[in-house]
Short mmCIF file of C-alpha atoms and ligand atoms in Angstrom, two decimals:
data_model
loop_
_atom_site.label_atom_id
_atom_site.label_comp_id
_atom_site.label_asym_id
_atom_site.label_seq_id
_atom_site.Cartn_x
_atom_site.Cartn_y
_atom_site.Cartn_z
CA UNK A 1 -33.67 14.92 12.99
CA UNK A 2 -32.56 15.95 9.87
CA UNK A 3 -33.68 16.08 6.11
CA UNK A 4 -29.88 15.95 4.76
CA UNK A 5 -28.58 12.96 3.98
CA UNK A 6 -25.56 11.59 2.07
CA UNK A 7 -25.83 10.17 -1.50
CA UNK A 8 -27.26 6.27 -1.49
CA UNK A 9 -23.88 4.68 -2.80
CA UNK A 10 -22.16 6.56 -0.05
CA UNK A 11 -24.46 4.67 2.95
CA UNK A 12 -23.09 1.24 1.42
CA UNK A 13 -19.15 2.25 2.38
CA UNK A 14 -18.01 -0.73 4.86
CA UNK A 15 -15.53 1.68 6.23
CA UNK A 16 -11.74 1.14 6.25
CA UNK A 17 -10.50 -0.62 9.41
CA UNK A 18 -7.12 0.51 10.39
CA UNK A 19 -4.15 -1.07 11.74
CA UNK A 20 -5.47 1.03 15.23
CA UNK A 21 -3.32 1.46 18.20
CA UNK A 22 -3.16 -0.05 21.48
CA UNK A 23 -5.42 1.31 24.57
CA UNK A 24 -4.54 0.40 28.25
CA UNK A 25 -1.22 -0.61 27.43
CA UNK A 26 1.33 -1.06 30.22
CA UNK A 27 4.73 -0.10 28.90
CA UNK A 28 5.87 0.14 25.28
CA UNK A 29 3.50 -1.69 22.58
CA UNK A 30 5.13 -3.58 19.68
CA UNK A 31 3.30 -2.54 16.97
CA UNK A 32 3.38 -5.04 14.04
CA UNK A 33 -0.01 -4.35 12.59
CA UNK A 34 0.39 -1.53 9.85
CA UNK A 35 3.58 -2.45 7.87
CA UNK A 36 5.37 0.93 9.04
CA UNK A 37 9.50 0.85 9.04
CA UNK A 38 10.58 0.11 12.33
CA UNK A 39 13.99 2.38 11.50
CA UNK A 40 11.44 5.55 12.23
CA UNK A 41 11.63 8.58 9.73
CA UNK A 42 15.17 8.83 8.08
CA UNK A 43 17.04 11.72 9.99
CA UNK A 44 17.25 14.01 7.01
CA UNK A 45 13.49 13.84 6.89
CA UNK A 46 13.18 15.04 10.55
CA UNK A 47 15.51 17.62 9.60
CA UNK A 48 13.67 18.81 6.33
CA UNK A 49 10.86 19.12 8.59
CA UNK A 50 11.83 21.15 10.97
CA UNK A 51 13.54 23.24 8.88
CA UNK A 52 10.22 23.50 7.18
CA UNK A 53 8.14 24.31 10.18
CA UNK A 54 9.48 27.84 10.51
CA UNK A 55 7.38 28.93 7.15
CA UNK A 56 3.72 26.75 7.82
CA UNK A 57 2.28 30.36 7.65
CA UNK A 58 3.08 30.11 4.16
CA UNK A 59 0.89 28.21 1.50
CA UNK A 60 3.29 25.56 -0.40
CA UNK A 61 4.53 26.06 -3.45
CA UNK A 62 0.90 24.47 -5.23
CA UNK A 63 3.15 22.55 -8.30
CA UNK A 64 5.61 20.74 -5.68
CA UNK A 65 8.23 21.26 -8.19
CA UNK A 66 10.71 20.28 -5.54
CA UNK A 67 9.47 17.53 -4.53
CA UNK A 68 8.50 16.36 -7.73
CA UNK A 69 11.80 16.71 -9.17
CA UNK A 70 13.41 14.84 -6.27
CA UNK A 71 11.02 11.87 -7.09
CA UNK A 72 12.00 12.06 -10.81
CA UNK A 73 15.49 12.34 -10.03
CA UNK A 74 15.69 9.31 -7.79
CA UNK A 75 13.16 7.36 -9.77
CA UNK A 76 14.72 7.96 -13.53
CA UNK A 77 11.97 10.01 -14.44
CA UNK A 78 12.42 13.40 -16.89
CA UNK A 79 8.64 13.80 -17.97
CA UNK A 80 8.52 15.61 -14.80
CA UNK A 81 5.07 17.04 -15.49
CA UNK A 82 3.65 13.42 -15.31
CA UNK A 83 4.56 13.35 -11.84
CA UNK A 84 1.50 13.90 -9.35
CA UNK A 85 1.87 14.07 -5.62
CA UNK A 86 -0.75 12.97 -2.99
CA UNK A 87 -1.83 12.83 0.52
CA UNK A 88 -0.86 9.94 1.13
CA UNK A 89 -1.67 7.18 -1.61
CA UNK A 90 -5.17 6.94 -0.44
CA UNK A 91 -5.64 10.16 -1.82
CA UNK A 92 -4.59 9.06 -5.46
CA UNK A 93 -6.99 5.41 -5.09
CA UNK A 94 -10.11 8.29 -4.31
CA UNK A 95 -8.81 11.37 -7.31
CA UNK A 96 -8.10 8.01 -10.03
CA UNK A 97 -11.49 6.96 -8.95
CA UNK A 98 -13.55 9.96 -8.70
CA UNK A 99 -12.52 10.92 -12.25
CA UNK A 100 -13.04 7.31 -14.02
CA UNK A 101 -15.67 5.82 -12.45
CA UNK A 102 -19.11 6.39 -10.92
CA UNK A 103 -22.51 4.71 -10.83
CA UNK A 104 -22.94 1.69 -13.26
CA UNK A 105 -19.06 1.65 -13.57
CA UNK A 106 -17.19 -1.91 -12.36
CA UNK A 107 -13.70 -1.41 -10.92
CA UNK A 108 -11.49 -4.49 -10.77
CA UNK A 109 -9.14 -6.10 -7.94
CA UNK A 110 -8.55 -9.31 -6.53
CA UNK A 111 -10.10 -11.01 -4.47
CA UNK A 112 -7.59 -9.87 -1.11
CA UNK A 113 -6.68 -6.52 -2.54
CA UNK A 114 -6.12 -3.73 -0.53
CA UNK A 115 -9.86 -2.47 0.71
CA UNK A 116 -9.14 1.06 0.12
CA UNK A 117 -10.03 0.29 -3.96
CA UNK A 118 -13.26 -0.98 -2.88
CA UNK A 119 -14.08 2.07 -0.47
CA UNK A 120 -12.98 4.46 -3.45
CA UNK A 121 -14.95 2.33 -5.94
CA UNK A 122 -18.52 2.28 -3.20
CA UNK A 123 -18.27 6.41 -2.17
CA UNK A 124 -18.13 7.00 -6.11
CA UNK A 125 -21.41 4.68 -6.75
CA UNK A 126 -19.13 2.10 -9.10
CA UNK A 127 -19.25 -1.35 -8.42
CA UNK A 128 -16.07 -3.33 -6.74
CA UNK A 129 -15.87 -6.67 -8.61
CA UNK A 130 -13.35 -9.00 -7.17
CA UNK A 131 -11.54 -11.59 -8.96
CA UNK A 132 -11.11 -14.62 -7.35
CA UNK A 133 -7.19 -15.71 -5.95
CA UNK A 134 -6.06 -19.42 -6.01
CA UNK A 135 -2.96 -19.36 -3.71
CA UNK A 136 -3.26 -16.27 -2.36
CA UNK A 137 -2.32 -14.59 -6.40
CA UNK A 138 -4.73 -14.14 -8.94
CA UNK A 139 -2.80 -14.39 -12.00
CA UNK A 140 -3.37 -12.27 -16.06
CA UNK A 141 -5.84 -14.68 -17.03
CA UNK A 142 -8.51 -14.53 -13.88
CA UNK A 143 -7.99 -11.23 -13.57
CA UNK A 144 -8.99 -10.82 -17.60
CA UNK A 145 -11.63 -13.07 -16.74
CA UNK A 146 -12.86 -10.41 -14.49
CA UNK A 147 -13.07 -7.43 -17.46
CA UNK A 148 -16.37 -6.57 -19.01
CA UNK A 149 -17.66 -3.52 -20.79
CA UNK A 150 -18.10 -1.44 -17.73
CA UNK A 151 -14.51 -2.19 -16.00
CA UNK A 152 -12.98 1.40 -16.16
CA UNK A 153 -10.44 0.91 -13.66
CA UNK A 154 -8.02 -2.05 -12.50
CA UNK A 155 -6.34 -1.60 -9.51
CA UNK A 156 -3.50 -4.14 -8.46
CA UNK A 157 -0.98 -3.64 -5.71
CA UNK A 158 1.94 -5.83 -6.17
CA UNK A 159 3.19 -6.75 -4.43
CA UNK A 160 0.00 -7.27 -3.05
CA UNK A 161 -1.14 -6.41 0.99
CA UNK A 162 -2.01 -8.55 2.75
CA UNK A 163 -1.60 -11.68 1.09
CA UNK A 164 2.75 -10.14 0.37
CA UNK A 165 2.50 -11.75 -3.40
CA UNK A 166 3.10 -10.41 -6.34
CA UNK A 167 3.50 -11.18 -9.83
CA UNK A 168 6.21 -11.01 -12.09
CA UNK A 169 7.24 -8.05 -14.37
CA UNK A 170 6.38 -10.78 -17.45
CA UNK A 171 3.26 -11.49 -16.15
CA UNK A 172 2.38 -8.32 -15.38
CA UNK A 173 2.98 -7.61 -19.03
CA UNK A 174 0.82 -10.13 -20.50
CA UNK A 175 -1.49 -8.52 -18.53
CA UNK A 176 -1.38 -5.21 -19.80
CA UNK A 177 -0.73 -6.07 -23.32
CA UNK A 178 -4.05 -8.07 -22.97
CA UNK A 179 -6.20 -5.77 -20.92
CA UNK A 180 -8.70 -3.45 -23.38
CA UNK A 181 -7.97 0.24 -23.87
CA UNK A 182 -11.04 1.76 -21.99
CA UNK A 183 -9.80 0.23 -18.59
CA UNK A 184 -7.11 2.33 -16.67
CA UNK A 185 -4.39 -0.42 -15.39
CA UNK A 186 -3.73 1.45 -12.06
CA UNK A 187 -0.01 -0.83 -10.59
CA UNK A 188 -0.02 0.10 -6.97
CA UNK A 189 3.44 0.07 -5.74
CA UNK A 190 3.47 0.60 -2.31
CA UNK A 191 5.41 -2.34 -1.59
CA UNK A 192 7.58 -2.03 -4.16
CA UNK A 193 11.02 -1.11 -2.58
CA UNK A 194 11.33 -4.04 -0.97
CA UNK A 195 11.39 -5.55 -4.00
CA UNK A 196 14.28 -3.84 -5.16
CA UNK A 197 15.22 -0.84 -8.04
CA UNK A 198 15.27 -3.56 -10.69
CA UNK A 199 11.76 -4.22 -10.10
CA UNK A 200 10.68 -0.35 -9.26
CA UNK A 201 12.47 0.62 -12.69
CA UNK A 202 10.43 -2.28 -14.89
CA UNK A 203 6.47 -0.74 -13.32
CA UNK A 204 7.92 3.07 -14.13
CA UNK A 205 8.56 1.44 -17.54
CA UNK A 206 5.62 -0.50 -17.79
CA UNK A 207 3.68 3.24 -17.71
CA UNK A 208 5.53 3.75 -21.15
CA UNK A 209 4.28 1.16 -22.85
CA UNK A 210 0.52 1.98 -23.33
CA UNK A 211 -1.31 4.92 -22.63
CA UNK A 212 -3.86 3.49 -19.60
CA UNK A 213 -0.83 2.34 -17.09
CA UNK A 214 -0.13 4.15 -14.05
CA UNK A 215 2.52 3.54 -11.42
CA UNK A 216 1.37 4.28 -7.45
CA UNK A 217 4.02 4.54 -4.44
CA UNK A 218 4.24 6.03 -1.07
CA UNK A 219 6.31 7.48 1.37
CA UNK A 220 4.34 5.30 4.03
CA UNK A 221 6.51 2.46 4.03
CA UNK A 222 10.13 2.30 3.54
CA UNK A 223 10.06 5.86 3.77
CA UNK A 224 8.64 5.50 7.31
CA UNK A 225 6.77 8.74 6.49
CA UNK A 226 3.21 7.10 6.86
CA UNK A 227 1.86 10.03 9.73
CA UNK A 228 3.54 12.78 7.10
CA UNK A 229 0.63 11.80 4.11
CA UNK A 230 2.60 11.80 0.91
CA UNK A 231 2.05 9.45 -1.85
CA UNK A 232 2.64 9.79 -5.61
CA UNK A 233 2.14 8.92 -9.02
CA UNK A 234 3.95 8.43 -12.40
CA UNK A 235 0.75 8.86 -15.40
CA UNK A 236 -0.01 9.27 -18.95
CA UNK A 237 0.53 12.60 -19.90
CA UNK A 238 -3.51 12.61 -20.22
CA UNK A 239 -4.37 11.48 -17.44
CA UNK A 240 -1.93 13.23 -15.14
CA UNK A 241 -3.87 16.52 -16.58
CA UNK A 242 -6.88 15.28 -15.63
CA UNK A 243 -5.08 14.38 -12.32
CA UNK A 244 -3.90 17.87 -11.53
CA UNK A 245 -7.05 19.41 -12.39
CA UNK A 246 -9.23 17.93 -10.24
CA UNK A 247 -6.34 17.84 -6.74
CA UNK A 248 -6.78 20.22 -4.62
CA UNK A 249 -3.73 23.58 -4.99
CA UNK A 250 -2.60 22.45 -1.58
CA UNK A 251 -3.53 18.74 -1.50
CA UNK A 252 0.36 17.74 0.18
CA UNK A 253 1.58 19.81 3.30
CA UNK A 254 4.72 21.74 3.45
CA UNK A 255 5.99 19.19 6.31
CA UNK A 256 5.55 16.12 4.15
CA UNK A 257 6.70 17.53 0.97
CA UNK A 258 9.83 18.50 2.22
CA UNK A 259 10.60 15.47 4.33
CA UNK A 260 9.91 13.17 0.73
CA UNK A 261 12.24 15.19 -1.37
CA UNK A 262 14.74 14.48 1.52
CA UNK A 263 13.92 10.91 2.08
CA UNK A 264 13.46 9.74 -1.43
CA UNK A 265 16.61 11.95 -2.35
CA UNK A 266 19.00 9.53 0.49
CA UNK A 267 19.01 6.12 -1.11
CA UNK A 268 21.40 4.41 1.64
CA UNK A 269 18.79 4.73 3.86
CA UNK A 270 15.72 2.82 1.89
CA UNK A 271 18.88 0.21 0.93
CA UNK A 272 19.14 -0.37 4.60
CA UNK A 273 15.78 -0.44 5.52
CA UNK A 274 15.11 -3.08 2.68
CA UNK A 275 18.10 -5.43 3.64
CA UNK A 276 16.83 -5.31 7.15
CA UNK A 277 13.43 -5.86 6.08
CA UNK A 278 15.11 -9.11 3.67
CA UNK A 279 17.12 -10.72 6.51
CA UNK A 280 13.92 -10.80 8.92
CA UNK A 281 11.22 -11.91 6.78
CA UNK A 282 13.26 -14.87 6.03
CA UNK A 283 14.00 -15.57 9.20
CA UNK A 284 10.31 -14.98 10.36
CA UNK A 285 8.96 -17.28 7.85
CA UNK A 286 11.40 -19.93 8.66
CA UNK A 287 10.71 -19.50 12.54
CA UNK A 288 7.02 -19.30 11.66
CA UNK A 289 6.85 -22.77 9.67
CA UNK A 290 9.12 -24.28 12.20
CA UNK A 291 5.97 -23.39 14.62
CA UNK A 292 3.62 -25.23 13.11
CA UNK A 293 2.22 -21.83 11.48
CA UNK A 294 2.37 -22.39 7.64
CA UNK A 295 3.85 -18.71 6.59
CA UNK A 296 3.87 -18.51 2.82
CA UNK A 297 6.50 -16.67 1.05
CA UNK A 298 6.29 -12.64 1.37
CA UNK A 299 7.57 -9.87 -1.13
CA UNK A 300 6.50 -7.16 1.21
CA UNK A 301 7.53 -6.28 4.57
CA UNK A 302 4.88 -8.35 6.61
CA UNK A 303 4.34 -12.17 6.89
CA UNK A 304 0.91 -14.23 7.38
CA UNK A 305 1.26 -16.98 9.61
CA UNK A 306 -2.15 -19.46 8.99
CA UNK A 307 -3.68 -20.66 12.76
CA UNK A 308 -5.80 -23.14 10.81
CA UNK A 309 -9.01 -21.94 12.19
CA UNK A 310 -10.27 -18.16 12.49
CA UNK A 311 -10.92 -18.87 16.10
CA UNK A 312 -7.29 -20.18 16.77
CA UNK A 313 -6.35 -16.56 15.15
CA UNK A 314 -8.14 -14.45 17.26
CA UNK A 315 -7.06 -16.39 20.31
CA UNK A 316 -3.31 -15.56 18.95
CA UNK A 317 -4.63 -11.99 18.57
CA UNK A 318 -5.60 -11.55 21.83
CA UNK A 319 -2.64 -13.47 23.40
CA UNK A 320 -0.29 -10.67 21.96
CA UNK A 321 -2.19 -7.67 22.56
CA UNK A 322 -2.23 -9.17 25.73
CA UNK A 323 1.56 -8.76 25.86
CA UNK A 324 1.20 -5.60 24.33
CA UNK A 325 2.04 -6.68 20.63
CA UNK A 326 -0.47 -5.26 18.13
CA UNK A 327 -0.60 -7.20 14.96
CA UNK A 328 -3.25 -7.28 12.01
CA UNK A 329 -6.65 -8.99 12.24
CA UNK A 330 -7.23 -10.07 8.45
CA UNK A 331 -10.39 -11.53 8.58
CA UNK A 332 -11.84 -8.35 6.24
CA UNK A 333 -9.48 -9.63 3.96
CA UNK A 334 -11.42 -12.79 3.39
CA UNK A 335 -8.32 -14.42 5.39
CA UNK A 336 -9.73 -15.25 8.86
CA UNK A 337 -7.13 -17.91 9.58
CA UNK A 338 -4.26 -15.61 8.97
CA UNK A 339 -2.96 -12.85 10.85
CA UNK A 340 -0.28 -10.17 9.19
CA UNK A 341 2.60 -9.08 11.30
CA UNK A 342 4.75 -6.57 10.01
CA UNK A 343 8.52 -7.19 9.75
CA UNK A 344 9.61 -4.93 12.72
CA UNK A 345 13.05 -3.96 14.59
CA UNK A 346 15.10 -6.98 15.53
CA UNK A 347 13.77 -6.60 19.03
CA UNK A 348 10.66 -6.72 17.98
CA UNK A 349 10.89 -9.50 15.86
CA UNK A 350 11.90 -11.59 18.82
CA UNK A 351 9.22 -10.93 21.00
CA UNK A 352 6.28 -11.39 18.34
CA UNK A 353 8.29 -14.88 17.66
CA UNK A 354 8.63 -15.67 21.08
CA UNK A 355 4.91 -14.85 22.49
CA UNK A 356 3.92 -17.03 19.52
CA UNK A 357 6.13 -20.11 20.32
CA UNK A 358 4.21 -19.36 23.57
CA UNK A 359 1.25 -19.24 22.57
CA UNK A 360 1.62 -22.68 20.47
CA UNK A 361 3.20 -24.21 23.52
CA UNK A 362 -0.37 -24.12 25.13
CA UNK A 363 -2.44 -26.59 23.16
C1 PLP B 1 -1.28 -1.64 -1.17
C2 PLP B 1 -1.44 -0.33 -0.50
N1 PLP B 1 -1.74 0.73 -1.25
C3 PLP B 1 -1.92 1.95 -0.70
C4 PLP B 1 -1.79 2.14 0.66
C5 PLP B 1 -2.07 3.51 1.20
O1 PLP B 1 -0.96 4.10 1.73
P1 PLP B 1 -0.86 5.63 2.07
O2 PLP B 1 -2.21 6.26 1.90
O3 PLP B 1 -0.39 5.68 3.46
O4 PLP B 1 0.11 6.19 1.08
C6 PLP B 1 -1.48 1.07 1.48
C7 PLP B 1 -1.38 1.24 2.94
O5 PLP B 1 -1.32 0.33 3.71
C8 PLP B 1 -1.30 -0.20 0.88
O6 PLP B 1 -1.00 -1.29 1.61
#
């Protein structure tokens, strides 16, 4: 027994539940079930790594200036200093959080948002509020609907994960024109690559326009860097102070830092990786609906197929892990009918579509 025990907000956490891995597998799992980029690493990541390995007795250089200046190079950024780097982009959801709001504090997503916002928003005593989705989007004027006097931060990944929808740069602008100054209008752009640079150039330009926007990516997805930790941030010049003041000196390894200055700095490969990603989601929703599955449009790199019943969803759960394909329960999501499968290597594609065709087959 023991007398020490955690702050109260911290005891209501419902824990993150991660993509996992497989146990007991017999040969080589498919794994569909975390949105990683089948392509692996690019090479001249691996490289930078290795290369980097020889000095790990060595503390990193604490202000990331190359790193950060291989992000505003590739990004169009010059205000260099309102860069912040991350491990991972988790780590930027808990900092953002931790410094804007705590108990009787409201933070804002939709309804299917990523969870990490609400973890962040529980271990910090504020309140998740969720706004409600028709469609699987939530749209400027429900999510205003959500605001009140104590919202200090609005997180909203778009595109979004898991429902893969997002809204457009127009809306997103109506949106922040409308939202009040005292909440922080966090864009998370994870997913944002697949979009395209168009799209990545309008949310780094959307931080410009008022002083409470901030722009979120990581090197987790079409970097295919997501073991390496390394996320990033463009701010407010106030607010990245704040930022950097409260980070840890060391808070990105040498590894990772040097693998994202390589990555981000190689454009042909995220180019490939997103026309890859293009082609197959297309041809997985089309193969999906043809099933009988309806698979609603995606701007991400995953798809979710709808079994029409949370039970018929497990069932295809289990019928793939089965065959050693690992895809995403989203029933945390408040999408129990769904499952999300990640778009993966052709291969892989193939044998997720085929073990579902399958698995229709047996009604
Ligand atoms: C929308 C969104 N934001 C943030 C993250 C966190 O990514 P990481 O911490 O790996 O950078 C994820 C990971 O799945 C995500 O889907």
């Amino acid at each position: 027994m023991t007398d020490i025990s955690p702050l109260p907000h911290v005891l209501n956490i419902k824990p993150y539940v991660p993509g996992g891995k497989l146990a007991g597998a017999r040969g080589p799992v498919i794994m569909l079930a975390s949105n990683e980029n089948p392509f692996g690493p690019n090479p001249l990541a691996i490289e930078a790594m290795r290369e980097a390995a020889a000095s790990v007795h060595v503390y990193p250089d604490p202000a990331y200036g190359a790193l950060r200046e291989a992000i505003g190079a590739a990004a169009g950024i010059t205000a260099i200093d309102r860069i912040a780097v991350s491990s991972g982009s988790d780590e930027i959801i808990h900092l953002l959080t931790q410094c804007y709001a705590g108990p009787g504090d409201e933070v804002l997503q939709t309804e299917h948002a990523f969870s990490m916002y609400a973890v962040s928003a529980t271990a910090h005593g504020a309140t998740p509020v969720f706004v409600p989705e028709t469609d699987l989007t939530a749209g400027a004027n429900a999510i205003l609907g959500g605001v009140s006097a104590r919202t200090k931060i609005l997180f909203l990944a778009n595109p979004n994960n898991p429902t893969g929808t997002m809204m457009s740069v127009d809306a997103l602008k109506e949106l922040q024109d409308a939202l009040p100054p005292h909440v922080l209008f966090v864009i998370d752009g994870a997913y944002a690559e697949y979009v395209g640079p168009a799209y990545e150039a309008a949310i780094r330009d959307m931080v410009d326009r008022r002083p409470n926007t901030i722009m979120m990516r990581t090197f987790s997805k079409i970097h295919g860097l997501a073991a390496a930790r390394l996320g990033w941030a463009y701010l407010p010049r106030r607010i990245a102070d704040t930022f950097q003041s409260i980070r840890g000196p060391f808070n990105v390894n040498a590894l990772a830092a040097a693998a994202g200055a390589a990555s981000i700095s190689d454009p042909a490969f995220t180019t490939m990786s997103r026309e890859h990603n293009t082609l197959w989601r297309a041809k997985m929703i089309e193969a999906l609906n043809a099933m009988g599955l309806p698979t609603p449009e995606s701007a991400a790199n995953f798809v979710i197929p709808d079994f029409g019943s949370a039970e018929r969803a497990a069932a295809a759960h289990a019928f793939l892990k089965d065959r050693d394909i690992l895809v995403r329960a989203i029933g945390g999501y408040k999408l129990p009918t769904r499952l999300r499968i990640s778009i993966g290597s052709a291969k892989d594609n193939e044998a997720v579509l085929g073990a579902l065709k399958a698995f229709s087959a047996q009604r």
